[in-house]
C-alpha positions as a LaTeX table, in Angstrom:
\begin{tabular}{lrrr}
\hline
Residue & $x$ (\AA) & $y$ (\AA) & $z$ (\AA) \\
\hline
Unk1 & 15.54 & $-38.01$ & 36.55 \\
Unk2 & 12.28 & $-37.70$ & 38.52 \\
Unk3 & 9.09 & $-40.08$ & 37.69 \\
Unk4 & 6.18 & $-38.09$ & 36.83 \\
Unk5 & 2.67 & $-39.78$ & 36.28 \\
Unk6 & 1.24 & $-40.04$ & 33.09 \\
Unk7 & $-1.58$ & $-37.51$ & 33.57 \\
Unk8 & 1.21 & $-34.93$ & 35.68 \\
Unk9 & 1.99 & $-31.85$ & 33.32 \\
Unk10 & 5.78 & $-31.33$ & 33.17 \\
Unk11 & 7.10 & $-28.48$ & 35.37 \\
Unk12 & 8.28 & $-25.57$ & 33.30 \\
Unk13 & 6.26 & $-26.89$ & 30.17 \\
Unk14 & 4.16 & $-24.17$ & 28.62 \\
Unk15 & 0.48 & $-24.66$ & 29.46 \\
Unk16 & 1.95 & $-24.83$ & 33.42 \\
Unk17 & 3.88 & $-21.54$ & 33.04 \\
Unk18 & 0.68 & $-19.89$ & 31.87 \\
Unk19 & $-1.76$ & $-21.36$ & 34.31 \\
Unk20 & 0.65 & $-20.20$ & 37.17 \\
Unk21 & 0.89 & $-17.35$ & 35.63 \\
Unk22 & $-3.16$ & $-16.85$ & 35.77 \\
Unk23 & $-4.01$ & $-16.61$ & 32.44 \\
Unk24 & $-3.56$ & $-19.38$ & 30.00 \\
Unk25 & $-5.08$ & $-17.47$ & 26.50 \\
Unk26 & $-5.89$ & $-14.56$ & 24.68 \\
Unk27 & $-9.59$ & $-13.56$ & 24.59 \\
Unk28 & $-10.64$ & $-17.17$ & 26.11 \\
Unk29 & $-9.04$ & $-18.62$ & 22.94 \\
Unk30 & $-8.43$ & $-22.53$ & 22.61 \\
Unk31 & $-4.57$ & $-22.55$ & 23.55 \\
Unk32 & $-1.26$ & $-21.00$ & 24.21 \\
Unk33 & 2.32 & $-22.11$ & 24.31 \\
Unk34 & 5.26 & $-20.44$ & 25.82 \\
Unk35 & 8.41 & $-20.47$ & 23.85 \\
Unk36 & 10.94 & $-18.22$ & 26.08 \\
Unk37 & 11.45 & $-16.29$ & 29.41 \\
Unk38 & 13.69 & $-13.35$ & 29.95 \\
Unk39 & 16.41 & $-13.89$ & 32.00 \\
Unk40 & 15.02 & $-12.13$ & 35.03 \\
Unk41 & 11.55 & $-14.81$ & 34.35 \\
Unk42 & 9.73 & $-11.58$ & 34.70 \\
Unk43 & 8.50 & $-11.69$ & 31.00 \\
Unk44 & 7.49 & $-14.83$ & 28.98 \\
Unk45 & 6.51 & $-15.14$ & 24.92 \\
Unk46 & 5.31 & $-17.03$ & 22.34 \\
Unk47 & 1.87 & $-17.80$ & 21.06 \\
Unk48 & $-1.91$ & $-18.40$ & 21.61 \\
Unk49 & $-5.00$ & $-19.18$ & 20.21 \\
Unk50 & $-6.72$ & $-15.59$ & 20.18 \\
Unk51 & $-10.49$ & $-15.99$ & 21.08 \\
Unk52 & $-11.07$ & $-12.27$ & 19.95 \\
Unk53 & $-9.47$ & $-13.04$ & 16.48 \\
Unk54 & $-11.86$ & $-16.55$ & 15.52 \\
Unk55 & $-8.38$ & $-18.22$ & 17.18 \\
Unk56 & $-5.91$ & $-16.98$ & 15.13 \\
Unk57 & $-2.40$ & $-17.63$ & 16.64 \\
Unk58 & $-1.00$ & $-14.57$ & 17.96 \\
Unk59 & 2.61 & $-14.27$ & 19.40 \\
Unk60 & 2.06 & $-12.86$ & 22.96 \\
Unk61 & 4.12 & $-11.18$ & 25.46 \\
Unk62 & 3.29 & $-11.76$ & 29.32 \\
Unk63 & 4.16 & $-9.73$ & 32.28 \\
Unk64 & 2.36 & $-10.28$ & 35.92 \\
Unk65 & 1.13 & $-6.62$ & 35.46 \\
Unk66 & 0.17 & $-6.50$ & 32.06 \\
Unk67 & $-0.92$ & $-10.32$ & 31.90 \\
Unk68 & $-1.06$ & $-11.48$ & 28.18 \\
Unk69 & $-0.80$ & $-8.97$ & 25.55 \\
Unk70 & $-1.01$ & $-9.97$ & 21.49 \\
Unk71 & 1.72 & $-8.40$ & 19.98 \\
Unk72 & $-0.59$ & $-8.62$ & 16.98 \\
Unk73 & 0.80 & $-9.13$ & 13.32 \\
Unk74 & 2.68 & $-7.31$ & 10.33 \\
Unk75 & 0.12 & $-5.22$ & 8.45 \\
Unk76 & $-2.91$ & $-7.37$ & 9.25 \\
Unk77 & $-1.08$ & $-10.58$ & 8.39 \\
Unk78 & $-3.71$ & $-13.72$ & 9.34 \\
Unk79 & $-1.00$ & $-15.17$ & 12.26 \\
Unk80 & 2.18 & $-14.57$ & 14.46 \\
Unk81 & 4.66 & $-16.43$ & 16.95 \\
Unk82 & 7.02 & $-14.75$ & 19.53 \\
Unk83 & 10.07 & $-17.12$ & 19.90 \\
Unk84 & 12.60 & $-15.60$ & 22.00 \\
Unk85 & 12.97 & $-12.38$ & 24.44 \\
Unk86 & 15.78 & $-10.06$ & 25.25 \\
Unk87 & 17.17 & $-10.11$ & 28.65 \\
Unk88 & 14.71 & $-7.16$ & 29.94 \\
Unk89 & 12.15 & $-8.08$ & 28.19 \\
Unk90 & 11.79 & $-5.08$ & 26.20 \\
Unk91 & 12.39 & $-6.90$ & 22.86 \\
Unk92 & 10.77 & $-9.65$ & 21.29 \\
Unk93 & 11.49 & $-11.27$ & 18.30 \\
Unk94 & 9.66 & $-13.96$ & 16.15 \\
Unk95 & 7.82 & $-14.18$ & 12.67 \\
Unk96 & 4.23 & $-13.26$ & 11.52 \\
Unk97 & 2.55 & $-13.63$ & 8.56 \\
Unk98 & 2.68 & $-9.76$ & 6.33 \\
Unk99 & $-0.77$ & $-8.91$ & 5.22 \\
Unk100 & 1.15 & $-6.15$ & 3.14 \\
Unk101 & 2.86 & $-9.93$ & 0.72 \\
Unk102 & 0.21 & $-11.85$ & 0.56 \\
Unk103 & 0.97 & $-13.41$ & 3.83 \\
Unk104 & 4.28 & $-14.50$ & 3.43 \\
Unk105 & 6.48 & $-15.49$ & 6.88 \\
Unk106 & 8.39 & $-12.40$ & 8.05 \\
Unk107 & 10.84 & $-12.53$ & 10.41 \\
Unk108 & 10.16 & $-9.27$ & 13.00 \\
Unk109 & 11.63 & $-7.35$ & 15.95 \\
Unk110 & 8.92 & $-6.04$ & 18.66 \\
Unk111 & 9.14 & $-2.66$ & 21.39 \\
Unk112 & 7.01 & $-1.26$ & 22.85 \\
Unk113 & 8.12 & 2.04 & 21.45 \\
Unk114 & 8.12 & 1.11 & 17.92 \\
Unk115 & 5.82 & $-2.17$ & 17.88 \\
Unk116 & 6.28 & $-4.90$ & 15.47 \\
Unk117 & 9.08 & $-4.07$ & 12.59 \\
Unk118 & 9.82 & $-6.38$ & 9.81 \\
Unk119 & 13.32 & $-7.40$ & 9.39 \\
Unk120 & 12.58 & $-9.17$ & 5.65 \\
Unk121 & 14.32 & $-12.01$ & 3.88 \\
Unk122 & 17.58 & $-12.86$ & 2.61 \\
Unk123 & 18.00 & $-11.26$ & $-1.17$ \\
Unk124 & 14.05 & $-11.38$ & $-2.24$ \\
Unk125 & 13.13 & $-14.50$ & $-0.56$ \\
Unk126 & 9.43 & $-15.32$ & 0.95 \\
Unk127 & 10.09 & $-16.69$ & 4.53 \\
Unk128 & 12.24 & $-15.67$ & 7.36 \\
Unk129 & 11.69 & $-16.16$ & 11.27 \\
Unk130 & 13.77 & $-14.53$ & 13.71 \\
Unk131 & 14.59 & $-17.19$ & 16.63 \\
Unk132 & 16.99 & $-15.70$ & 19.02 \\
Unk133 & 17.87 & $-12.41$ & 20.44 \\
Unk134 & 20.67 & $-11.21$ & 22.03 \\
Unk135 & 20.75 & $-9.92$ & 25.83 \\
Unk136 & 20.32 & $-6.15$ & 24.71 \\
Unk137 & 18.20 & $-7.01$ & 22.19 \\
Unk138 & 20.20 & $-6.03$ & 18.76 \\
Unk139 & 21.63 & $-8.81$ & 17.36 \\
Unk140 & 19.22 & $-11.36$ & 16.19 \\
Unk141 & 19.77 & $-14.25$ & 14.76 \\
Unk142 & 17.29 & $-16.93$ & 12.34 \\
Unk143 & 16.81 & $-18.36$ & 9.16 \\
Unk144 & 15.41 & $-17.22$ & 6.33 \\
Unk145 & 14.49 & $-18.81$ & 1.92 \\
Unk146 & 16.42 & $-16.62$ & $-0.30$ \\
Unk147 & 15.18 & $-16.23$ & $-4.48$ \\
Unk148 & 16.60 & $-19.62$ & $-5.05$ \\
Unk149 & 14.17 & $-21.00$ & $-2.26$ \\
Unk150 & 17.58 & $-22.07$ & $-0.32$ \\
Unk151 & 17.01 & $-21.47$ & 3.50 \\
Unk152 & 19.92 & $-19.86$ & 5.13 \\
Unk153 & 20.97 & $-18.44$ & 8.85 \\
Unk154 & 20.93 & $-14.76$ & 9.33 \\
Unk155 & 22.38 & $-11.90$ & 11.45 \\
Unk156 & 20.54 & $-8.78$ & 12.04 \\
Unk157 & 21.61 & $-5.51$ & 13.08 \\
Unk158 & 19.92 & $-2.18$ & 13.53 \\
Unk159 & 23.53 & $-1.03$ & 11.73 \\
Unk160 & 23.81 & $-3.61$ & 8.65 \\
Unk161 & 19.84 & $-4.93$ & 8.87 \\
Unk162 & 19.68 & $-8.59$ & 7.89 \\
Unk163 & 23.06 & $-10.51$ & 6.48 \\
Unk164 & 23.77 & $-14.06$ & 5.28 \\
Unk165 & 25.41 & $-16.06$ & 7.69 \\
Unk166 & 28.10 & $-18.56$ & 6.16 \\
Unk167 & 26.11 & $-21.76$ & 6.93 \\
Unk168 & 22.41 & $-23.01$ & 5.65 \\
Unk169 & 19.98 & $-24.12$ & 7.97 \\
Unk170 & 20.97 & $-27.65$ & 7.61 \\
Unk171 & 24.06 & $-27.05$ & 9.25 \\
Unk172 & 22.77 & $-25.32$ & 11.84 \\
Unk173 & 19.78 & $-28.08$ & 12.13 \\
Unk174 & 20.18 & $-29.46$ & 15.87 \\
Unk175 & 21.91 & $-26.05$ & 17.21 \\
Unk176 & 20.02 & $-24.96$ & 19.95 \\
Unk177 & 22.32 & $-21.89$ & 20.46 \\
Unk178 & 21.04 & $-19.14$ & 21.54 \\
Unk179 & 22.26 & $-15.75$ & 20.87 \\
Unk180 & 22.66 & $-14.41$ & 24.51 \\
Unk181 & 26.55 & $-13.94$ & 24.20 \\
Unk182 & 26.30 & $-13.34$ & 20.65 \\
Unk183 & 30.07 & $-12.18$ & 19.80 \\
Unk184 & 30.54 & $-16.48$ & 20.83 \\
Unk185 & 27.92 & $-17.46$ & 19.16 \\
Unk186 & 28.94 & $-15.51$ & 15.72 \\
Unk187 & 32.25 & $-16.72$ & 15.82 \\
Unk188 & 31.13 & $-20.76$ & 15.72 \\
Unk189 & 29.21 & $-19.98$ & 12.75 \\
\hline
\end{tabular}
Protein backbone atom coordinates (compact mmCIF):
# COMPACT_ATOMS: atom_id res chain seq x y z
CA UNK A 1 0.00 0.00 0.00
CA UNK A 2 1.49 3.34 -1.08
CA UNK A 3 1.64 6.50 1.48
CA UNK A 4 -0.12 9.36 0.10
CA UNK A 5 -0.04 12.85 1.92
CA UNK A 6 -2.86 14.13 3.56
CA UNK A 7 -3.66 16.96 1.12
CA UNK A 8 -2.76 14.26 -2.16
CA UNK A 9 -6.19 13.35 -3.92
CA UNK A 10 -6.38 9.56 -4.38
CA UNK A 11 -5.59 8.33 -7.92
CA UNK A 12 -8.67 7.03 -9.66
CA UNK A 13 -10.99 8.92 -7.07
CA UNK A 14 -13.67 10.92 -8.81
CA UNK A 15 -12.86 14.65 -8.68
CA UNK A 16 -9.17 13.36 -10.28
CA UNK A 17 -10.85 11.39 -13.10
CA UNK A 18 -12.76 14.53 -14.03
CA UNK A 19 -10.04 17.09 -13.73
CA UNK A 20 -7.87 14.81 -16.06
CA UNK A 21 -10.48 14.48 -17.96
CA UNK A 22 -10.76 18.54 -18.40
CA UNK A 23 -13.89 19.22 -17.15
CA UNK A 24 -14.86 18.68 -13.61
CA UNK A 25 -18.91 20.02 -13.77
CA UNK A 26 -21.84 20.73 -15.58
CA UNK A 27 -22.53 24.42 -16.39
CA UNK A 28 -19.63 25.56 -13.79
CA UNK A 29 -21.78 23.82 -11.13
CA UNK A 30 -20.34 23.21 -7.47
CA UNK A 31 -19.32 19.39 -7.93
CA UNK A 32 -19.25 16.12 -9.66
CA UNK A 33 -18.53 12.55 -8.76
CA UNK A 34 -17.76 9.67 -10.97
CA UNK A 35 -19.38 6.44 -10.13
CA UNK A 36 -18.24 4.01 -13.17
CA UNK A 37 -16.07 3.64 -16.36
CA UNK A 38 -16.76 1.42 -19.28
CA UNK A 39 -14.57 -1.21 -19.73
CA UNK A 40 -12.68 0.31 -22.62
CA UNK A 41 -12.27 3.77 -19.85
CA UNK A 42 -13.44 5.58 -22.88
CA UNK A 43 -16.78 6.64 -21.15
CA UNK A 44 -17.27 7.56 -17.43
CA UNK A 45 -20.83 8.36 -15.37
CA UNK A 46 -22.37 9.44 -12.52
CA UNK A 47 -23.34 12.82 -11.22
CA UNK A 48 -22.75 16.63 -10.85
CA UNK A 49 -23.81 19.65 -9.50
CA UNK A 50 -25.47 21.35 -12.69
CA UNK A 51 -24.66 25.17 -12.66
CA UNK A 52 -27.32 25.67 -15.50
CA UNK A 53 -30.04 23.91 -13.33
CA UNK A 54 -29.47 26.28 -9.71
CA UNK A 55 -27.10 22.89 -8.98
CA UNK A 56 -29.37 20.31 -9.25
CA UNK A 57 -27.58 16.89 -9.38
CA UNK A 58 -27.66 15.53 -12.73
CA UNK A 59 -26.34 11.99 -13.68
CA UNK A 60 -23.78 12.70 -16.49
CA UNK A 61 -22.17 10.75 -19.13
CA UNK A 62 -18.49 11.77 -20.27
CA UNK A 63 -16.67 11.02 -23.40
CA UNK A 64 -13.24 12.99 -24.47
CA UNK A 65 -15.30 14.18 -27.54
CA UNK A 66 -18.46 14.98 -26.15
CA UNK A 67 -16.98 16.08 -22.62
CA UNK A 68 -19.82 16.05 -19.96
CA UNK A 69 -23.27 15.66 -21.08
CA UNK A 70 -26.50 15.68 -18.41
CA UNK A 71 -28.42 12.87 -19.20
CA UNK A 72 -31.12 15.05 -17.66
CA UNK A 73 -34.12 13.49 -15.63
CA UNK A 74 -37.52 11.46 -15.99
CA UNK A 75 -40.23 13.92 -17.02
CA UNK A 76 -38.71 17.00 -15.38
CA UNK A 77 -38.01 15.14 -12.15
CA UNK A 78 -35.90 17.82 -9.70
CA UNK A 79 -32.52 15.26 -9.70
CA UNK A 80 -30.67 12.19 -11.25
CA UNK A 81 -27.51 9.83 -10.70
CA UNK A 82 -25.81 7.59 -13.38
CA UNK A 83 -24.31 4.58 -11.45
CA UNK A 84 -22.97 2.14 -13.77
CA UNK A 85 -22.17 1.87 -17.74
CA UNK A 86 -22.33 -0.91 -20.23
CA UNK A 87 -19.19 -2.14 -21.68
CA UNK A 88 -19.43 0.36 -24.86
CA UNK A 89 -20.71 2.85 -23.23
CA UNK A 90 -23.83 3.09 -25.06
CA UNK A 91 -26.01 2.35 -21.98
CA UNK A 92 -26.29 3.90 -18.79
CA UNK A 93 -28.24 3.05 -16.04
CA UNK A 94 -29.08 4.80 -12.65
CA UNK A 95 -32.20 6.47 -10.92
CA UNK A 96 -33.79 10.00 -11.18
CA UNK A 97 -36.36 11.54 -9.53
CA UNK A 98 -40.05 11.28 -12.05
CA UNK A 99 -41.57 14.67 -12.28
CA UNK A 100 -44.56 12.64 -13.87
CA UNK A 101 -45.01 10.85 -9.45
CA UNK A 102 -44.43 13.50 -7.61
CA UNK A 103 -40.78 12.89 -7.65
CA UNK A 104 -40.51 9.57 -6.54
CA UNK A 105 -36.89 7.55 -7.19
CA UNK A 106 -37.10 5.68 -10.51
CA UNK A 107 -34.81 3.34 -11.46
CA UNK A 108 -33.94 4.12 -15.51
CA UNK A 109 -32.06 2.78 -18.55
CA UNK A 110 -30.32 5.61 -20.87
CA UNK A 111 -29.32 5.50 -25.10
CA UNK A 112 -28.71 7.69 -26.96
CA UNK A 113 -31.37 6.50 -29.34
CA UNK A 114 -34.13 6.34 -26.96
CA UNK A 115 -32.84 8.65 -23.96
CA UNK A 116 -33.79 8.09 -20.46
CA UNK A 117 -36.62 5.16 -20.00
CA UNK A 118 -38.08 4.30 -16.72
CA UNK A 119 -37.86 0.79 -15.67
CA UNK A 120 -40.48 1.36 -12.44
CA UNK A 121 -40.75 -0.44 -9.14
CA UNK A 122 -41.38 -3.75 -7.88
CA UNK A 123 -45.46 -4.36 -7.67
CA UNK A 124 -46.54 -0.47 -7.03
CA UNK A 125 -43.71 0.54 -4.95
CA UNK A 126 -42.16 4.32 -4.80
CA UNK A 127 -38.31 3.84 -5.14
CA UNK A 128 -36.12 1.81 -7.33
CA UNK A 129 -32.42 2.55 -8.58
CA UNK A 130 -30.85 0.57 -11.14
CA UNK A 131 -27.02 -0.09 -10.04
CA UNK A 132 -25.41 -2.38 -12.45
CA UNK A 133 -25.54 -3.22 -16.05
CA UNK A 134 -24.51 -5.94 -17.87
CA UNK A 135 -21.65 -5.85 -20.68
CA UNK A 136 -24.32 -5.49 -23.59
CA UNK A 137 -26.31 -3.49 -21.68
CA UNK A 138 -29.72 -5.65 -21.10
CA UNK A 139 -29.71 -7.14 -18.01
CA UNK A 140 -29.75 -4.77 -15.16
CA UNK A 141 -29.75 -5.37 -11.95
CA UNK A 142 -30.87 -2.99 -8.45
CA UNK A 143 -33.13 -2.65 -5.76
CA UNK A 144 -36.23 -1.39 -5.54
CA UNK A 145 -39.54 -0.68 -2.17
CA UNK A 146 -42.41 -2.72 -3.21
CA UNK A 147 -46.39 -1.68 -1.72
CA UNK A 148 -45.37 -3.11 1.56
CA UNK A 149 -42.36 -0.54 1.63
CA UNK A 150 -40.00 -3.84 1.69
CA UNK A 151 -36.85 -3.10 -0.50
CA UNK A 152 -35.96 -5.94 -2.71
CA UNK A 153 -33.19 -6.82 -5.63
CA UNK A 154 -34.37 -6.78 -9.14
CA UNK A 155 -33.64 -8.15 -12.66
CA UNK A 156 -34.55 -6.30 -15.70
CA UNK A 157 -34.99 -7.32 -19.11
CA UNK A 158 -36.12 -5.63 -22.28
CA UNK A 159 -38.08 -9.33 -22.58
CA UNK A 160 -39.71 -9.75 -18.92
CA UNK A 161 -39.11 -5.76 -17.77
CA UNK A 162 -38.41 -5.63 -14.05
CA UNK A 163 -38.68 -9.06 -11.75
CA UNK A 164 -38.18 -9.81 -8.06
CA UNK A 165 -35.07 -11.33 -7.33
CA UNK A 166 -35.24 -14.07 -4.46
CA UNK A 167 -33.23 -12.03 -1.88
CA UNK A 168 -34.01 -8.38 -0.14
CA UNK A 169 -31.55 -5.85 -0.11
CA UNK A 170 -30.29 -6.84 3.20
CA UNK A 171 -28.94 -9.85 1.91
CA UNK A 172 -27.42 -8.45 -0.76
CA UNK A 173 -26.09 -5.43 1.64
CA UNK A 174 -22.11 -5.65 1.25
CA UNK A 175 -22.31 -7.33 -2.43
CA UNK A 176 -20.41 -5.32 -4.58
CA UNK A 177 -21.19 -7.61 -7.59
CA UNK A 178 -21.48 -6.29 -10.53
CA UNK A 179 -23.50 -7.56 -13.30
CA UNK A 180 -20.79 -7.80 -16.10
CA UNK A 181 -21.11 -11.70 -16.45
CA UNK A 182 -24.57 -11.62 -15.44
CA UNK A 183 -25.67 -15.43 -16.17
CA UNK A 184 -22.85 -15.83 -12.76
CA UNK A 185 -24.04 -13.29 -11.11
CA UNK A 186 -27.93 -14.47 -11.38
CA UNK A 187 -27.17 -17.77 -10.39
CA UNK A 188 -25.55 -16.64 -6.69
CA UNK A 189 -28.65 -14.86 -6.07
Amino acid sequence: MSKRKPDEKQPGTSSSACALAGQSTLNGGEFSSVMAVNMTGRVAVGFAADGGADNAMRAFRWTKDDGMVSLGTLNGGSHSCAYAVSRSGDVVVGCSADGACGNAVRAFRWTKEEGMVCLGTLDGGDYAEARSVNATGDVILGWSTDSSGTFSAFVWTPESGMQRLDKTYGDMAGSRAGCQGSEKVLDTL
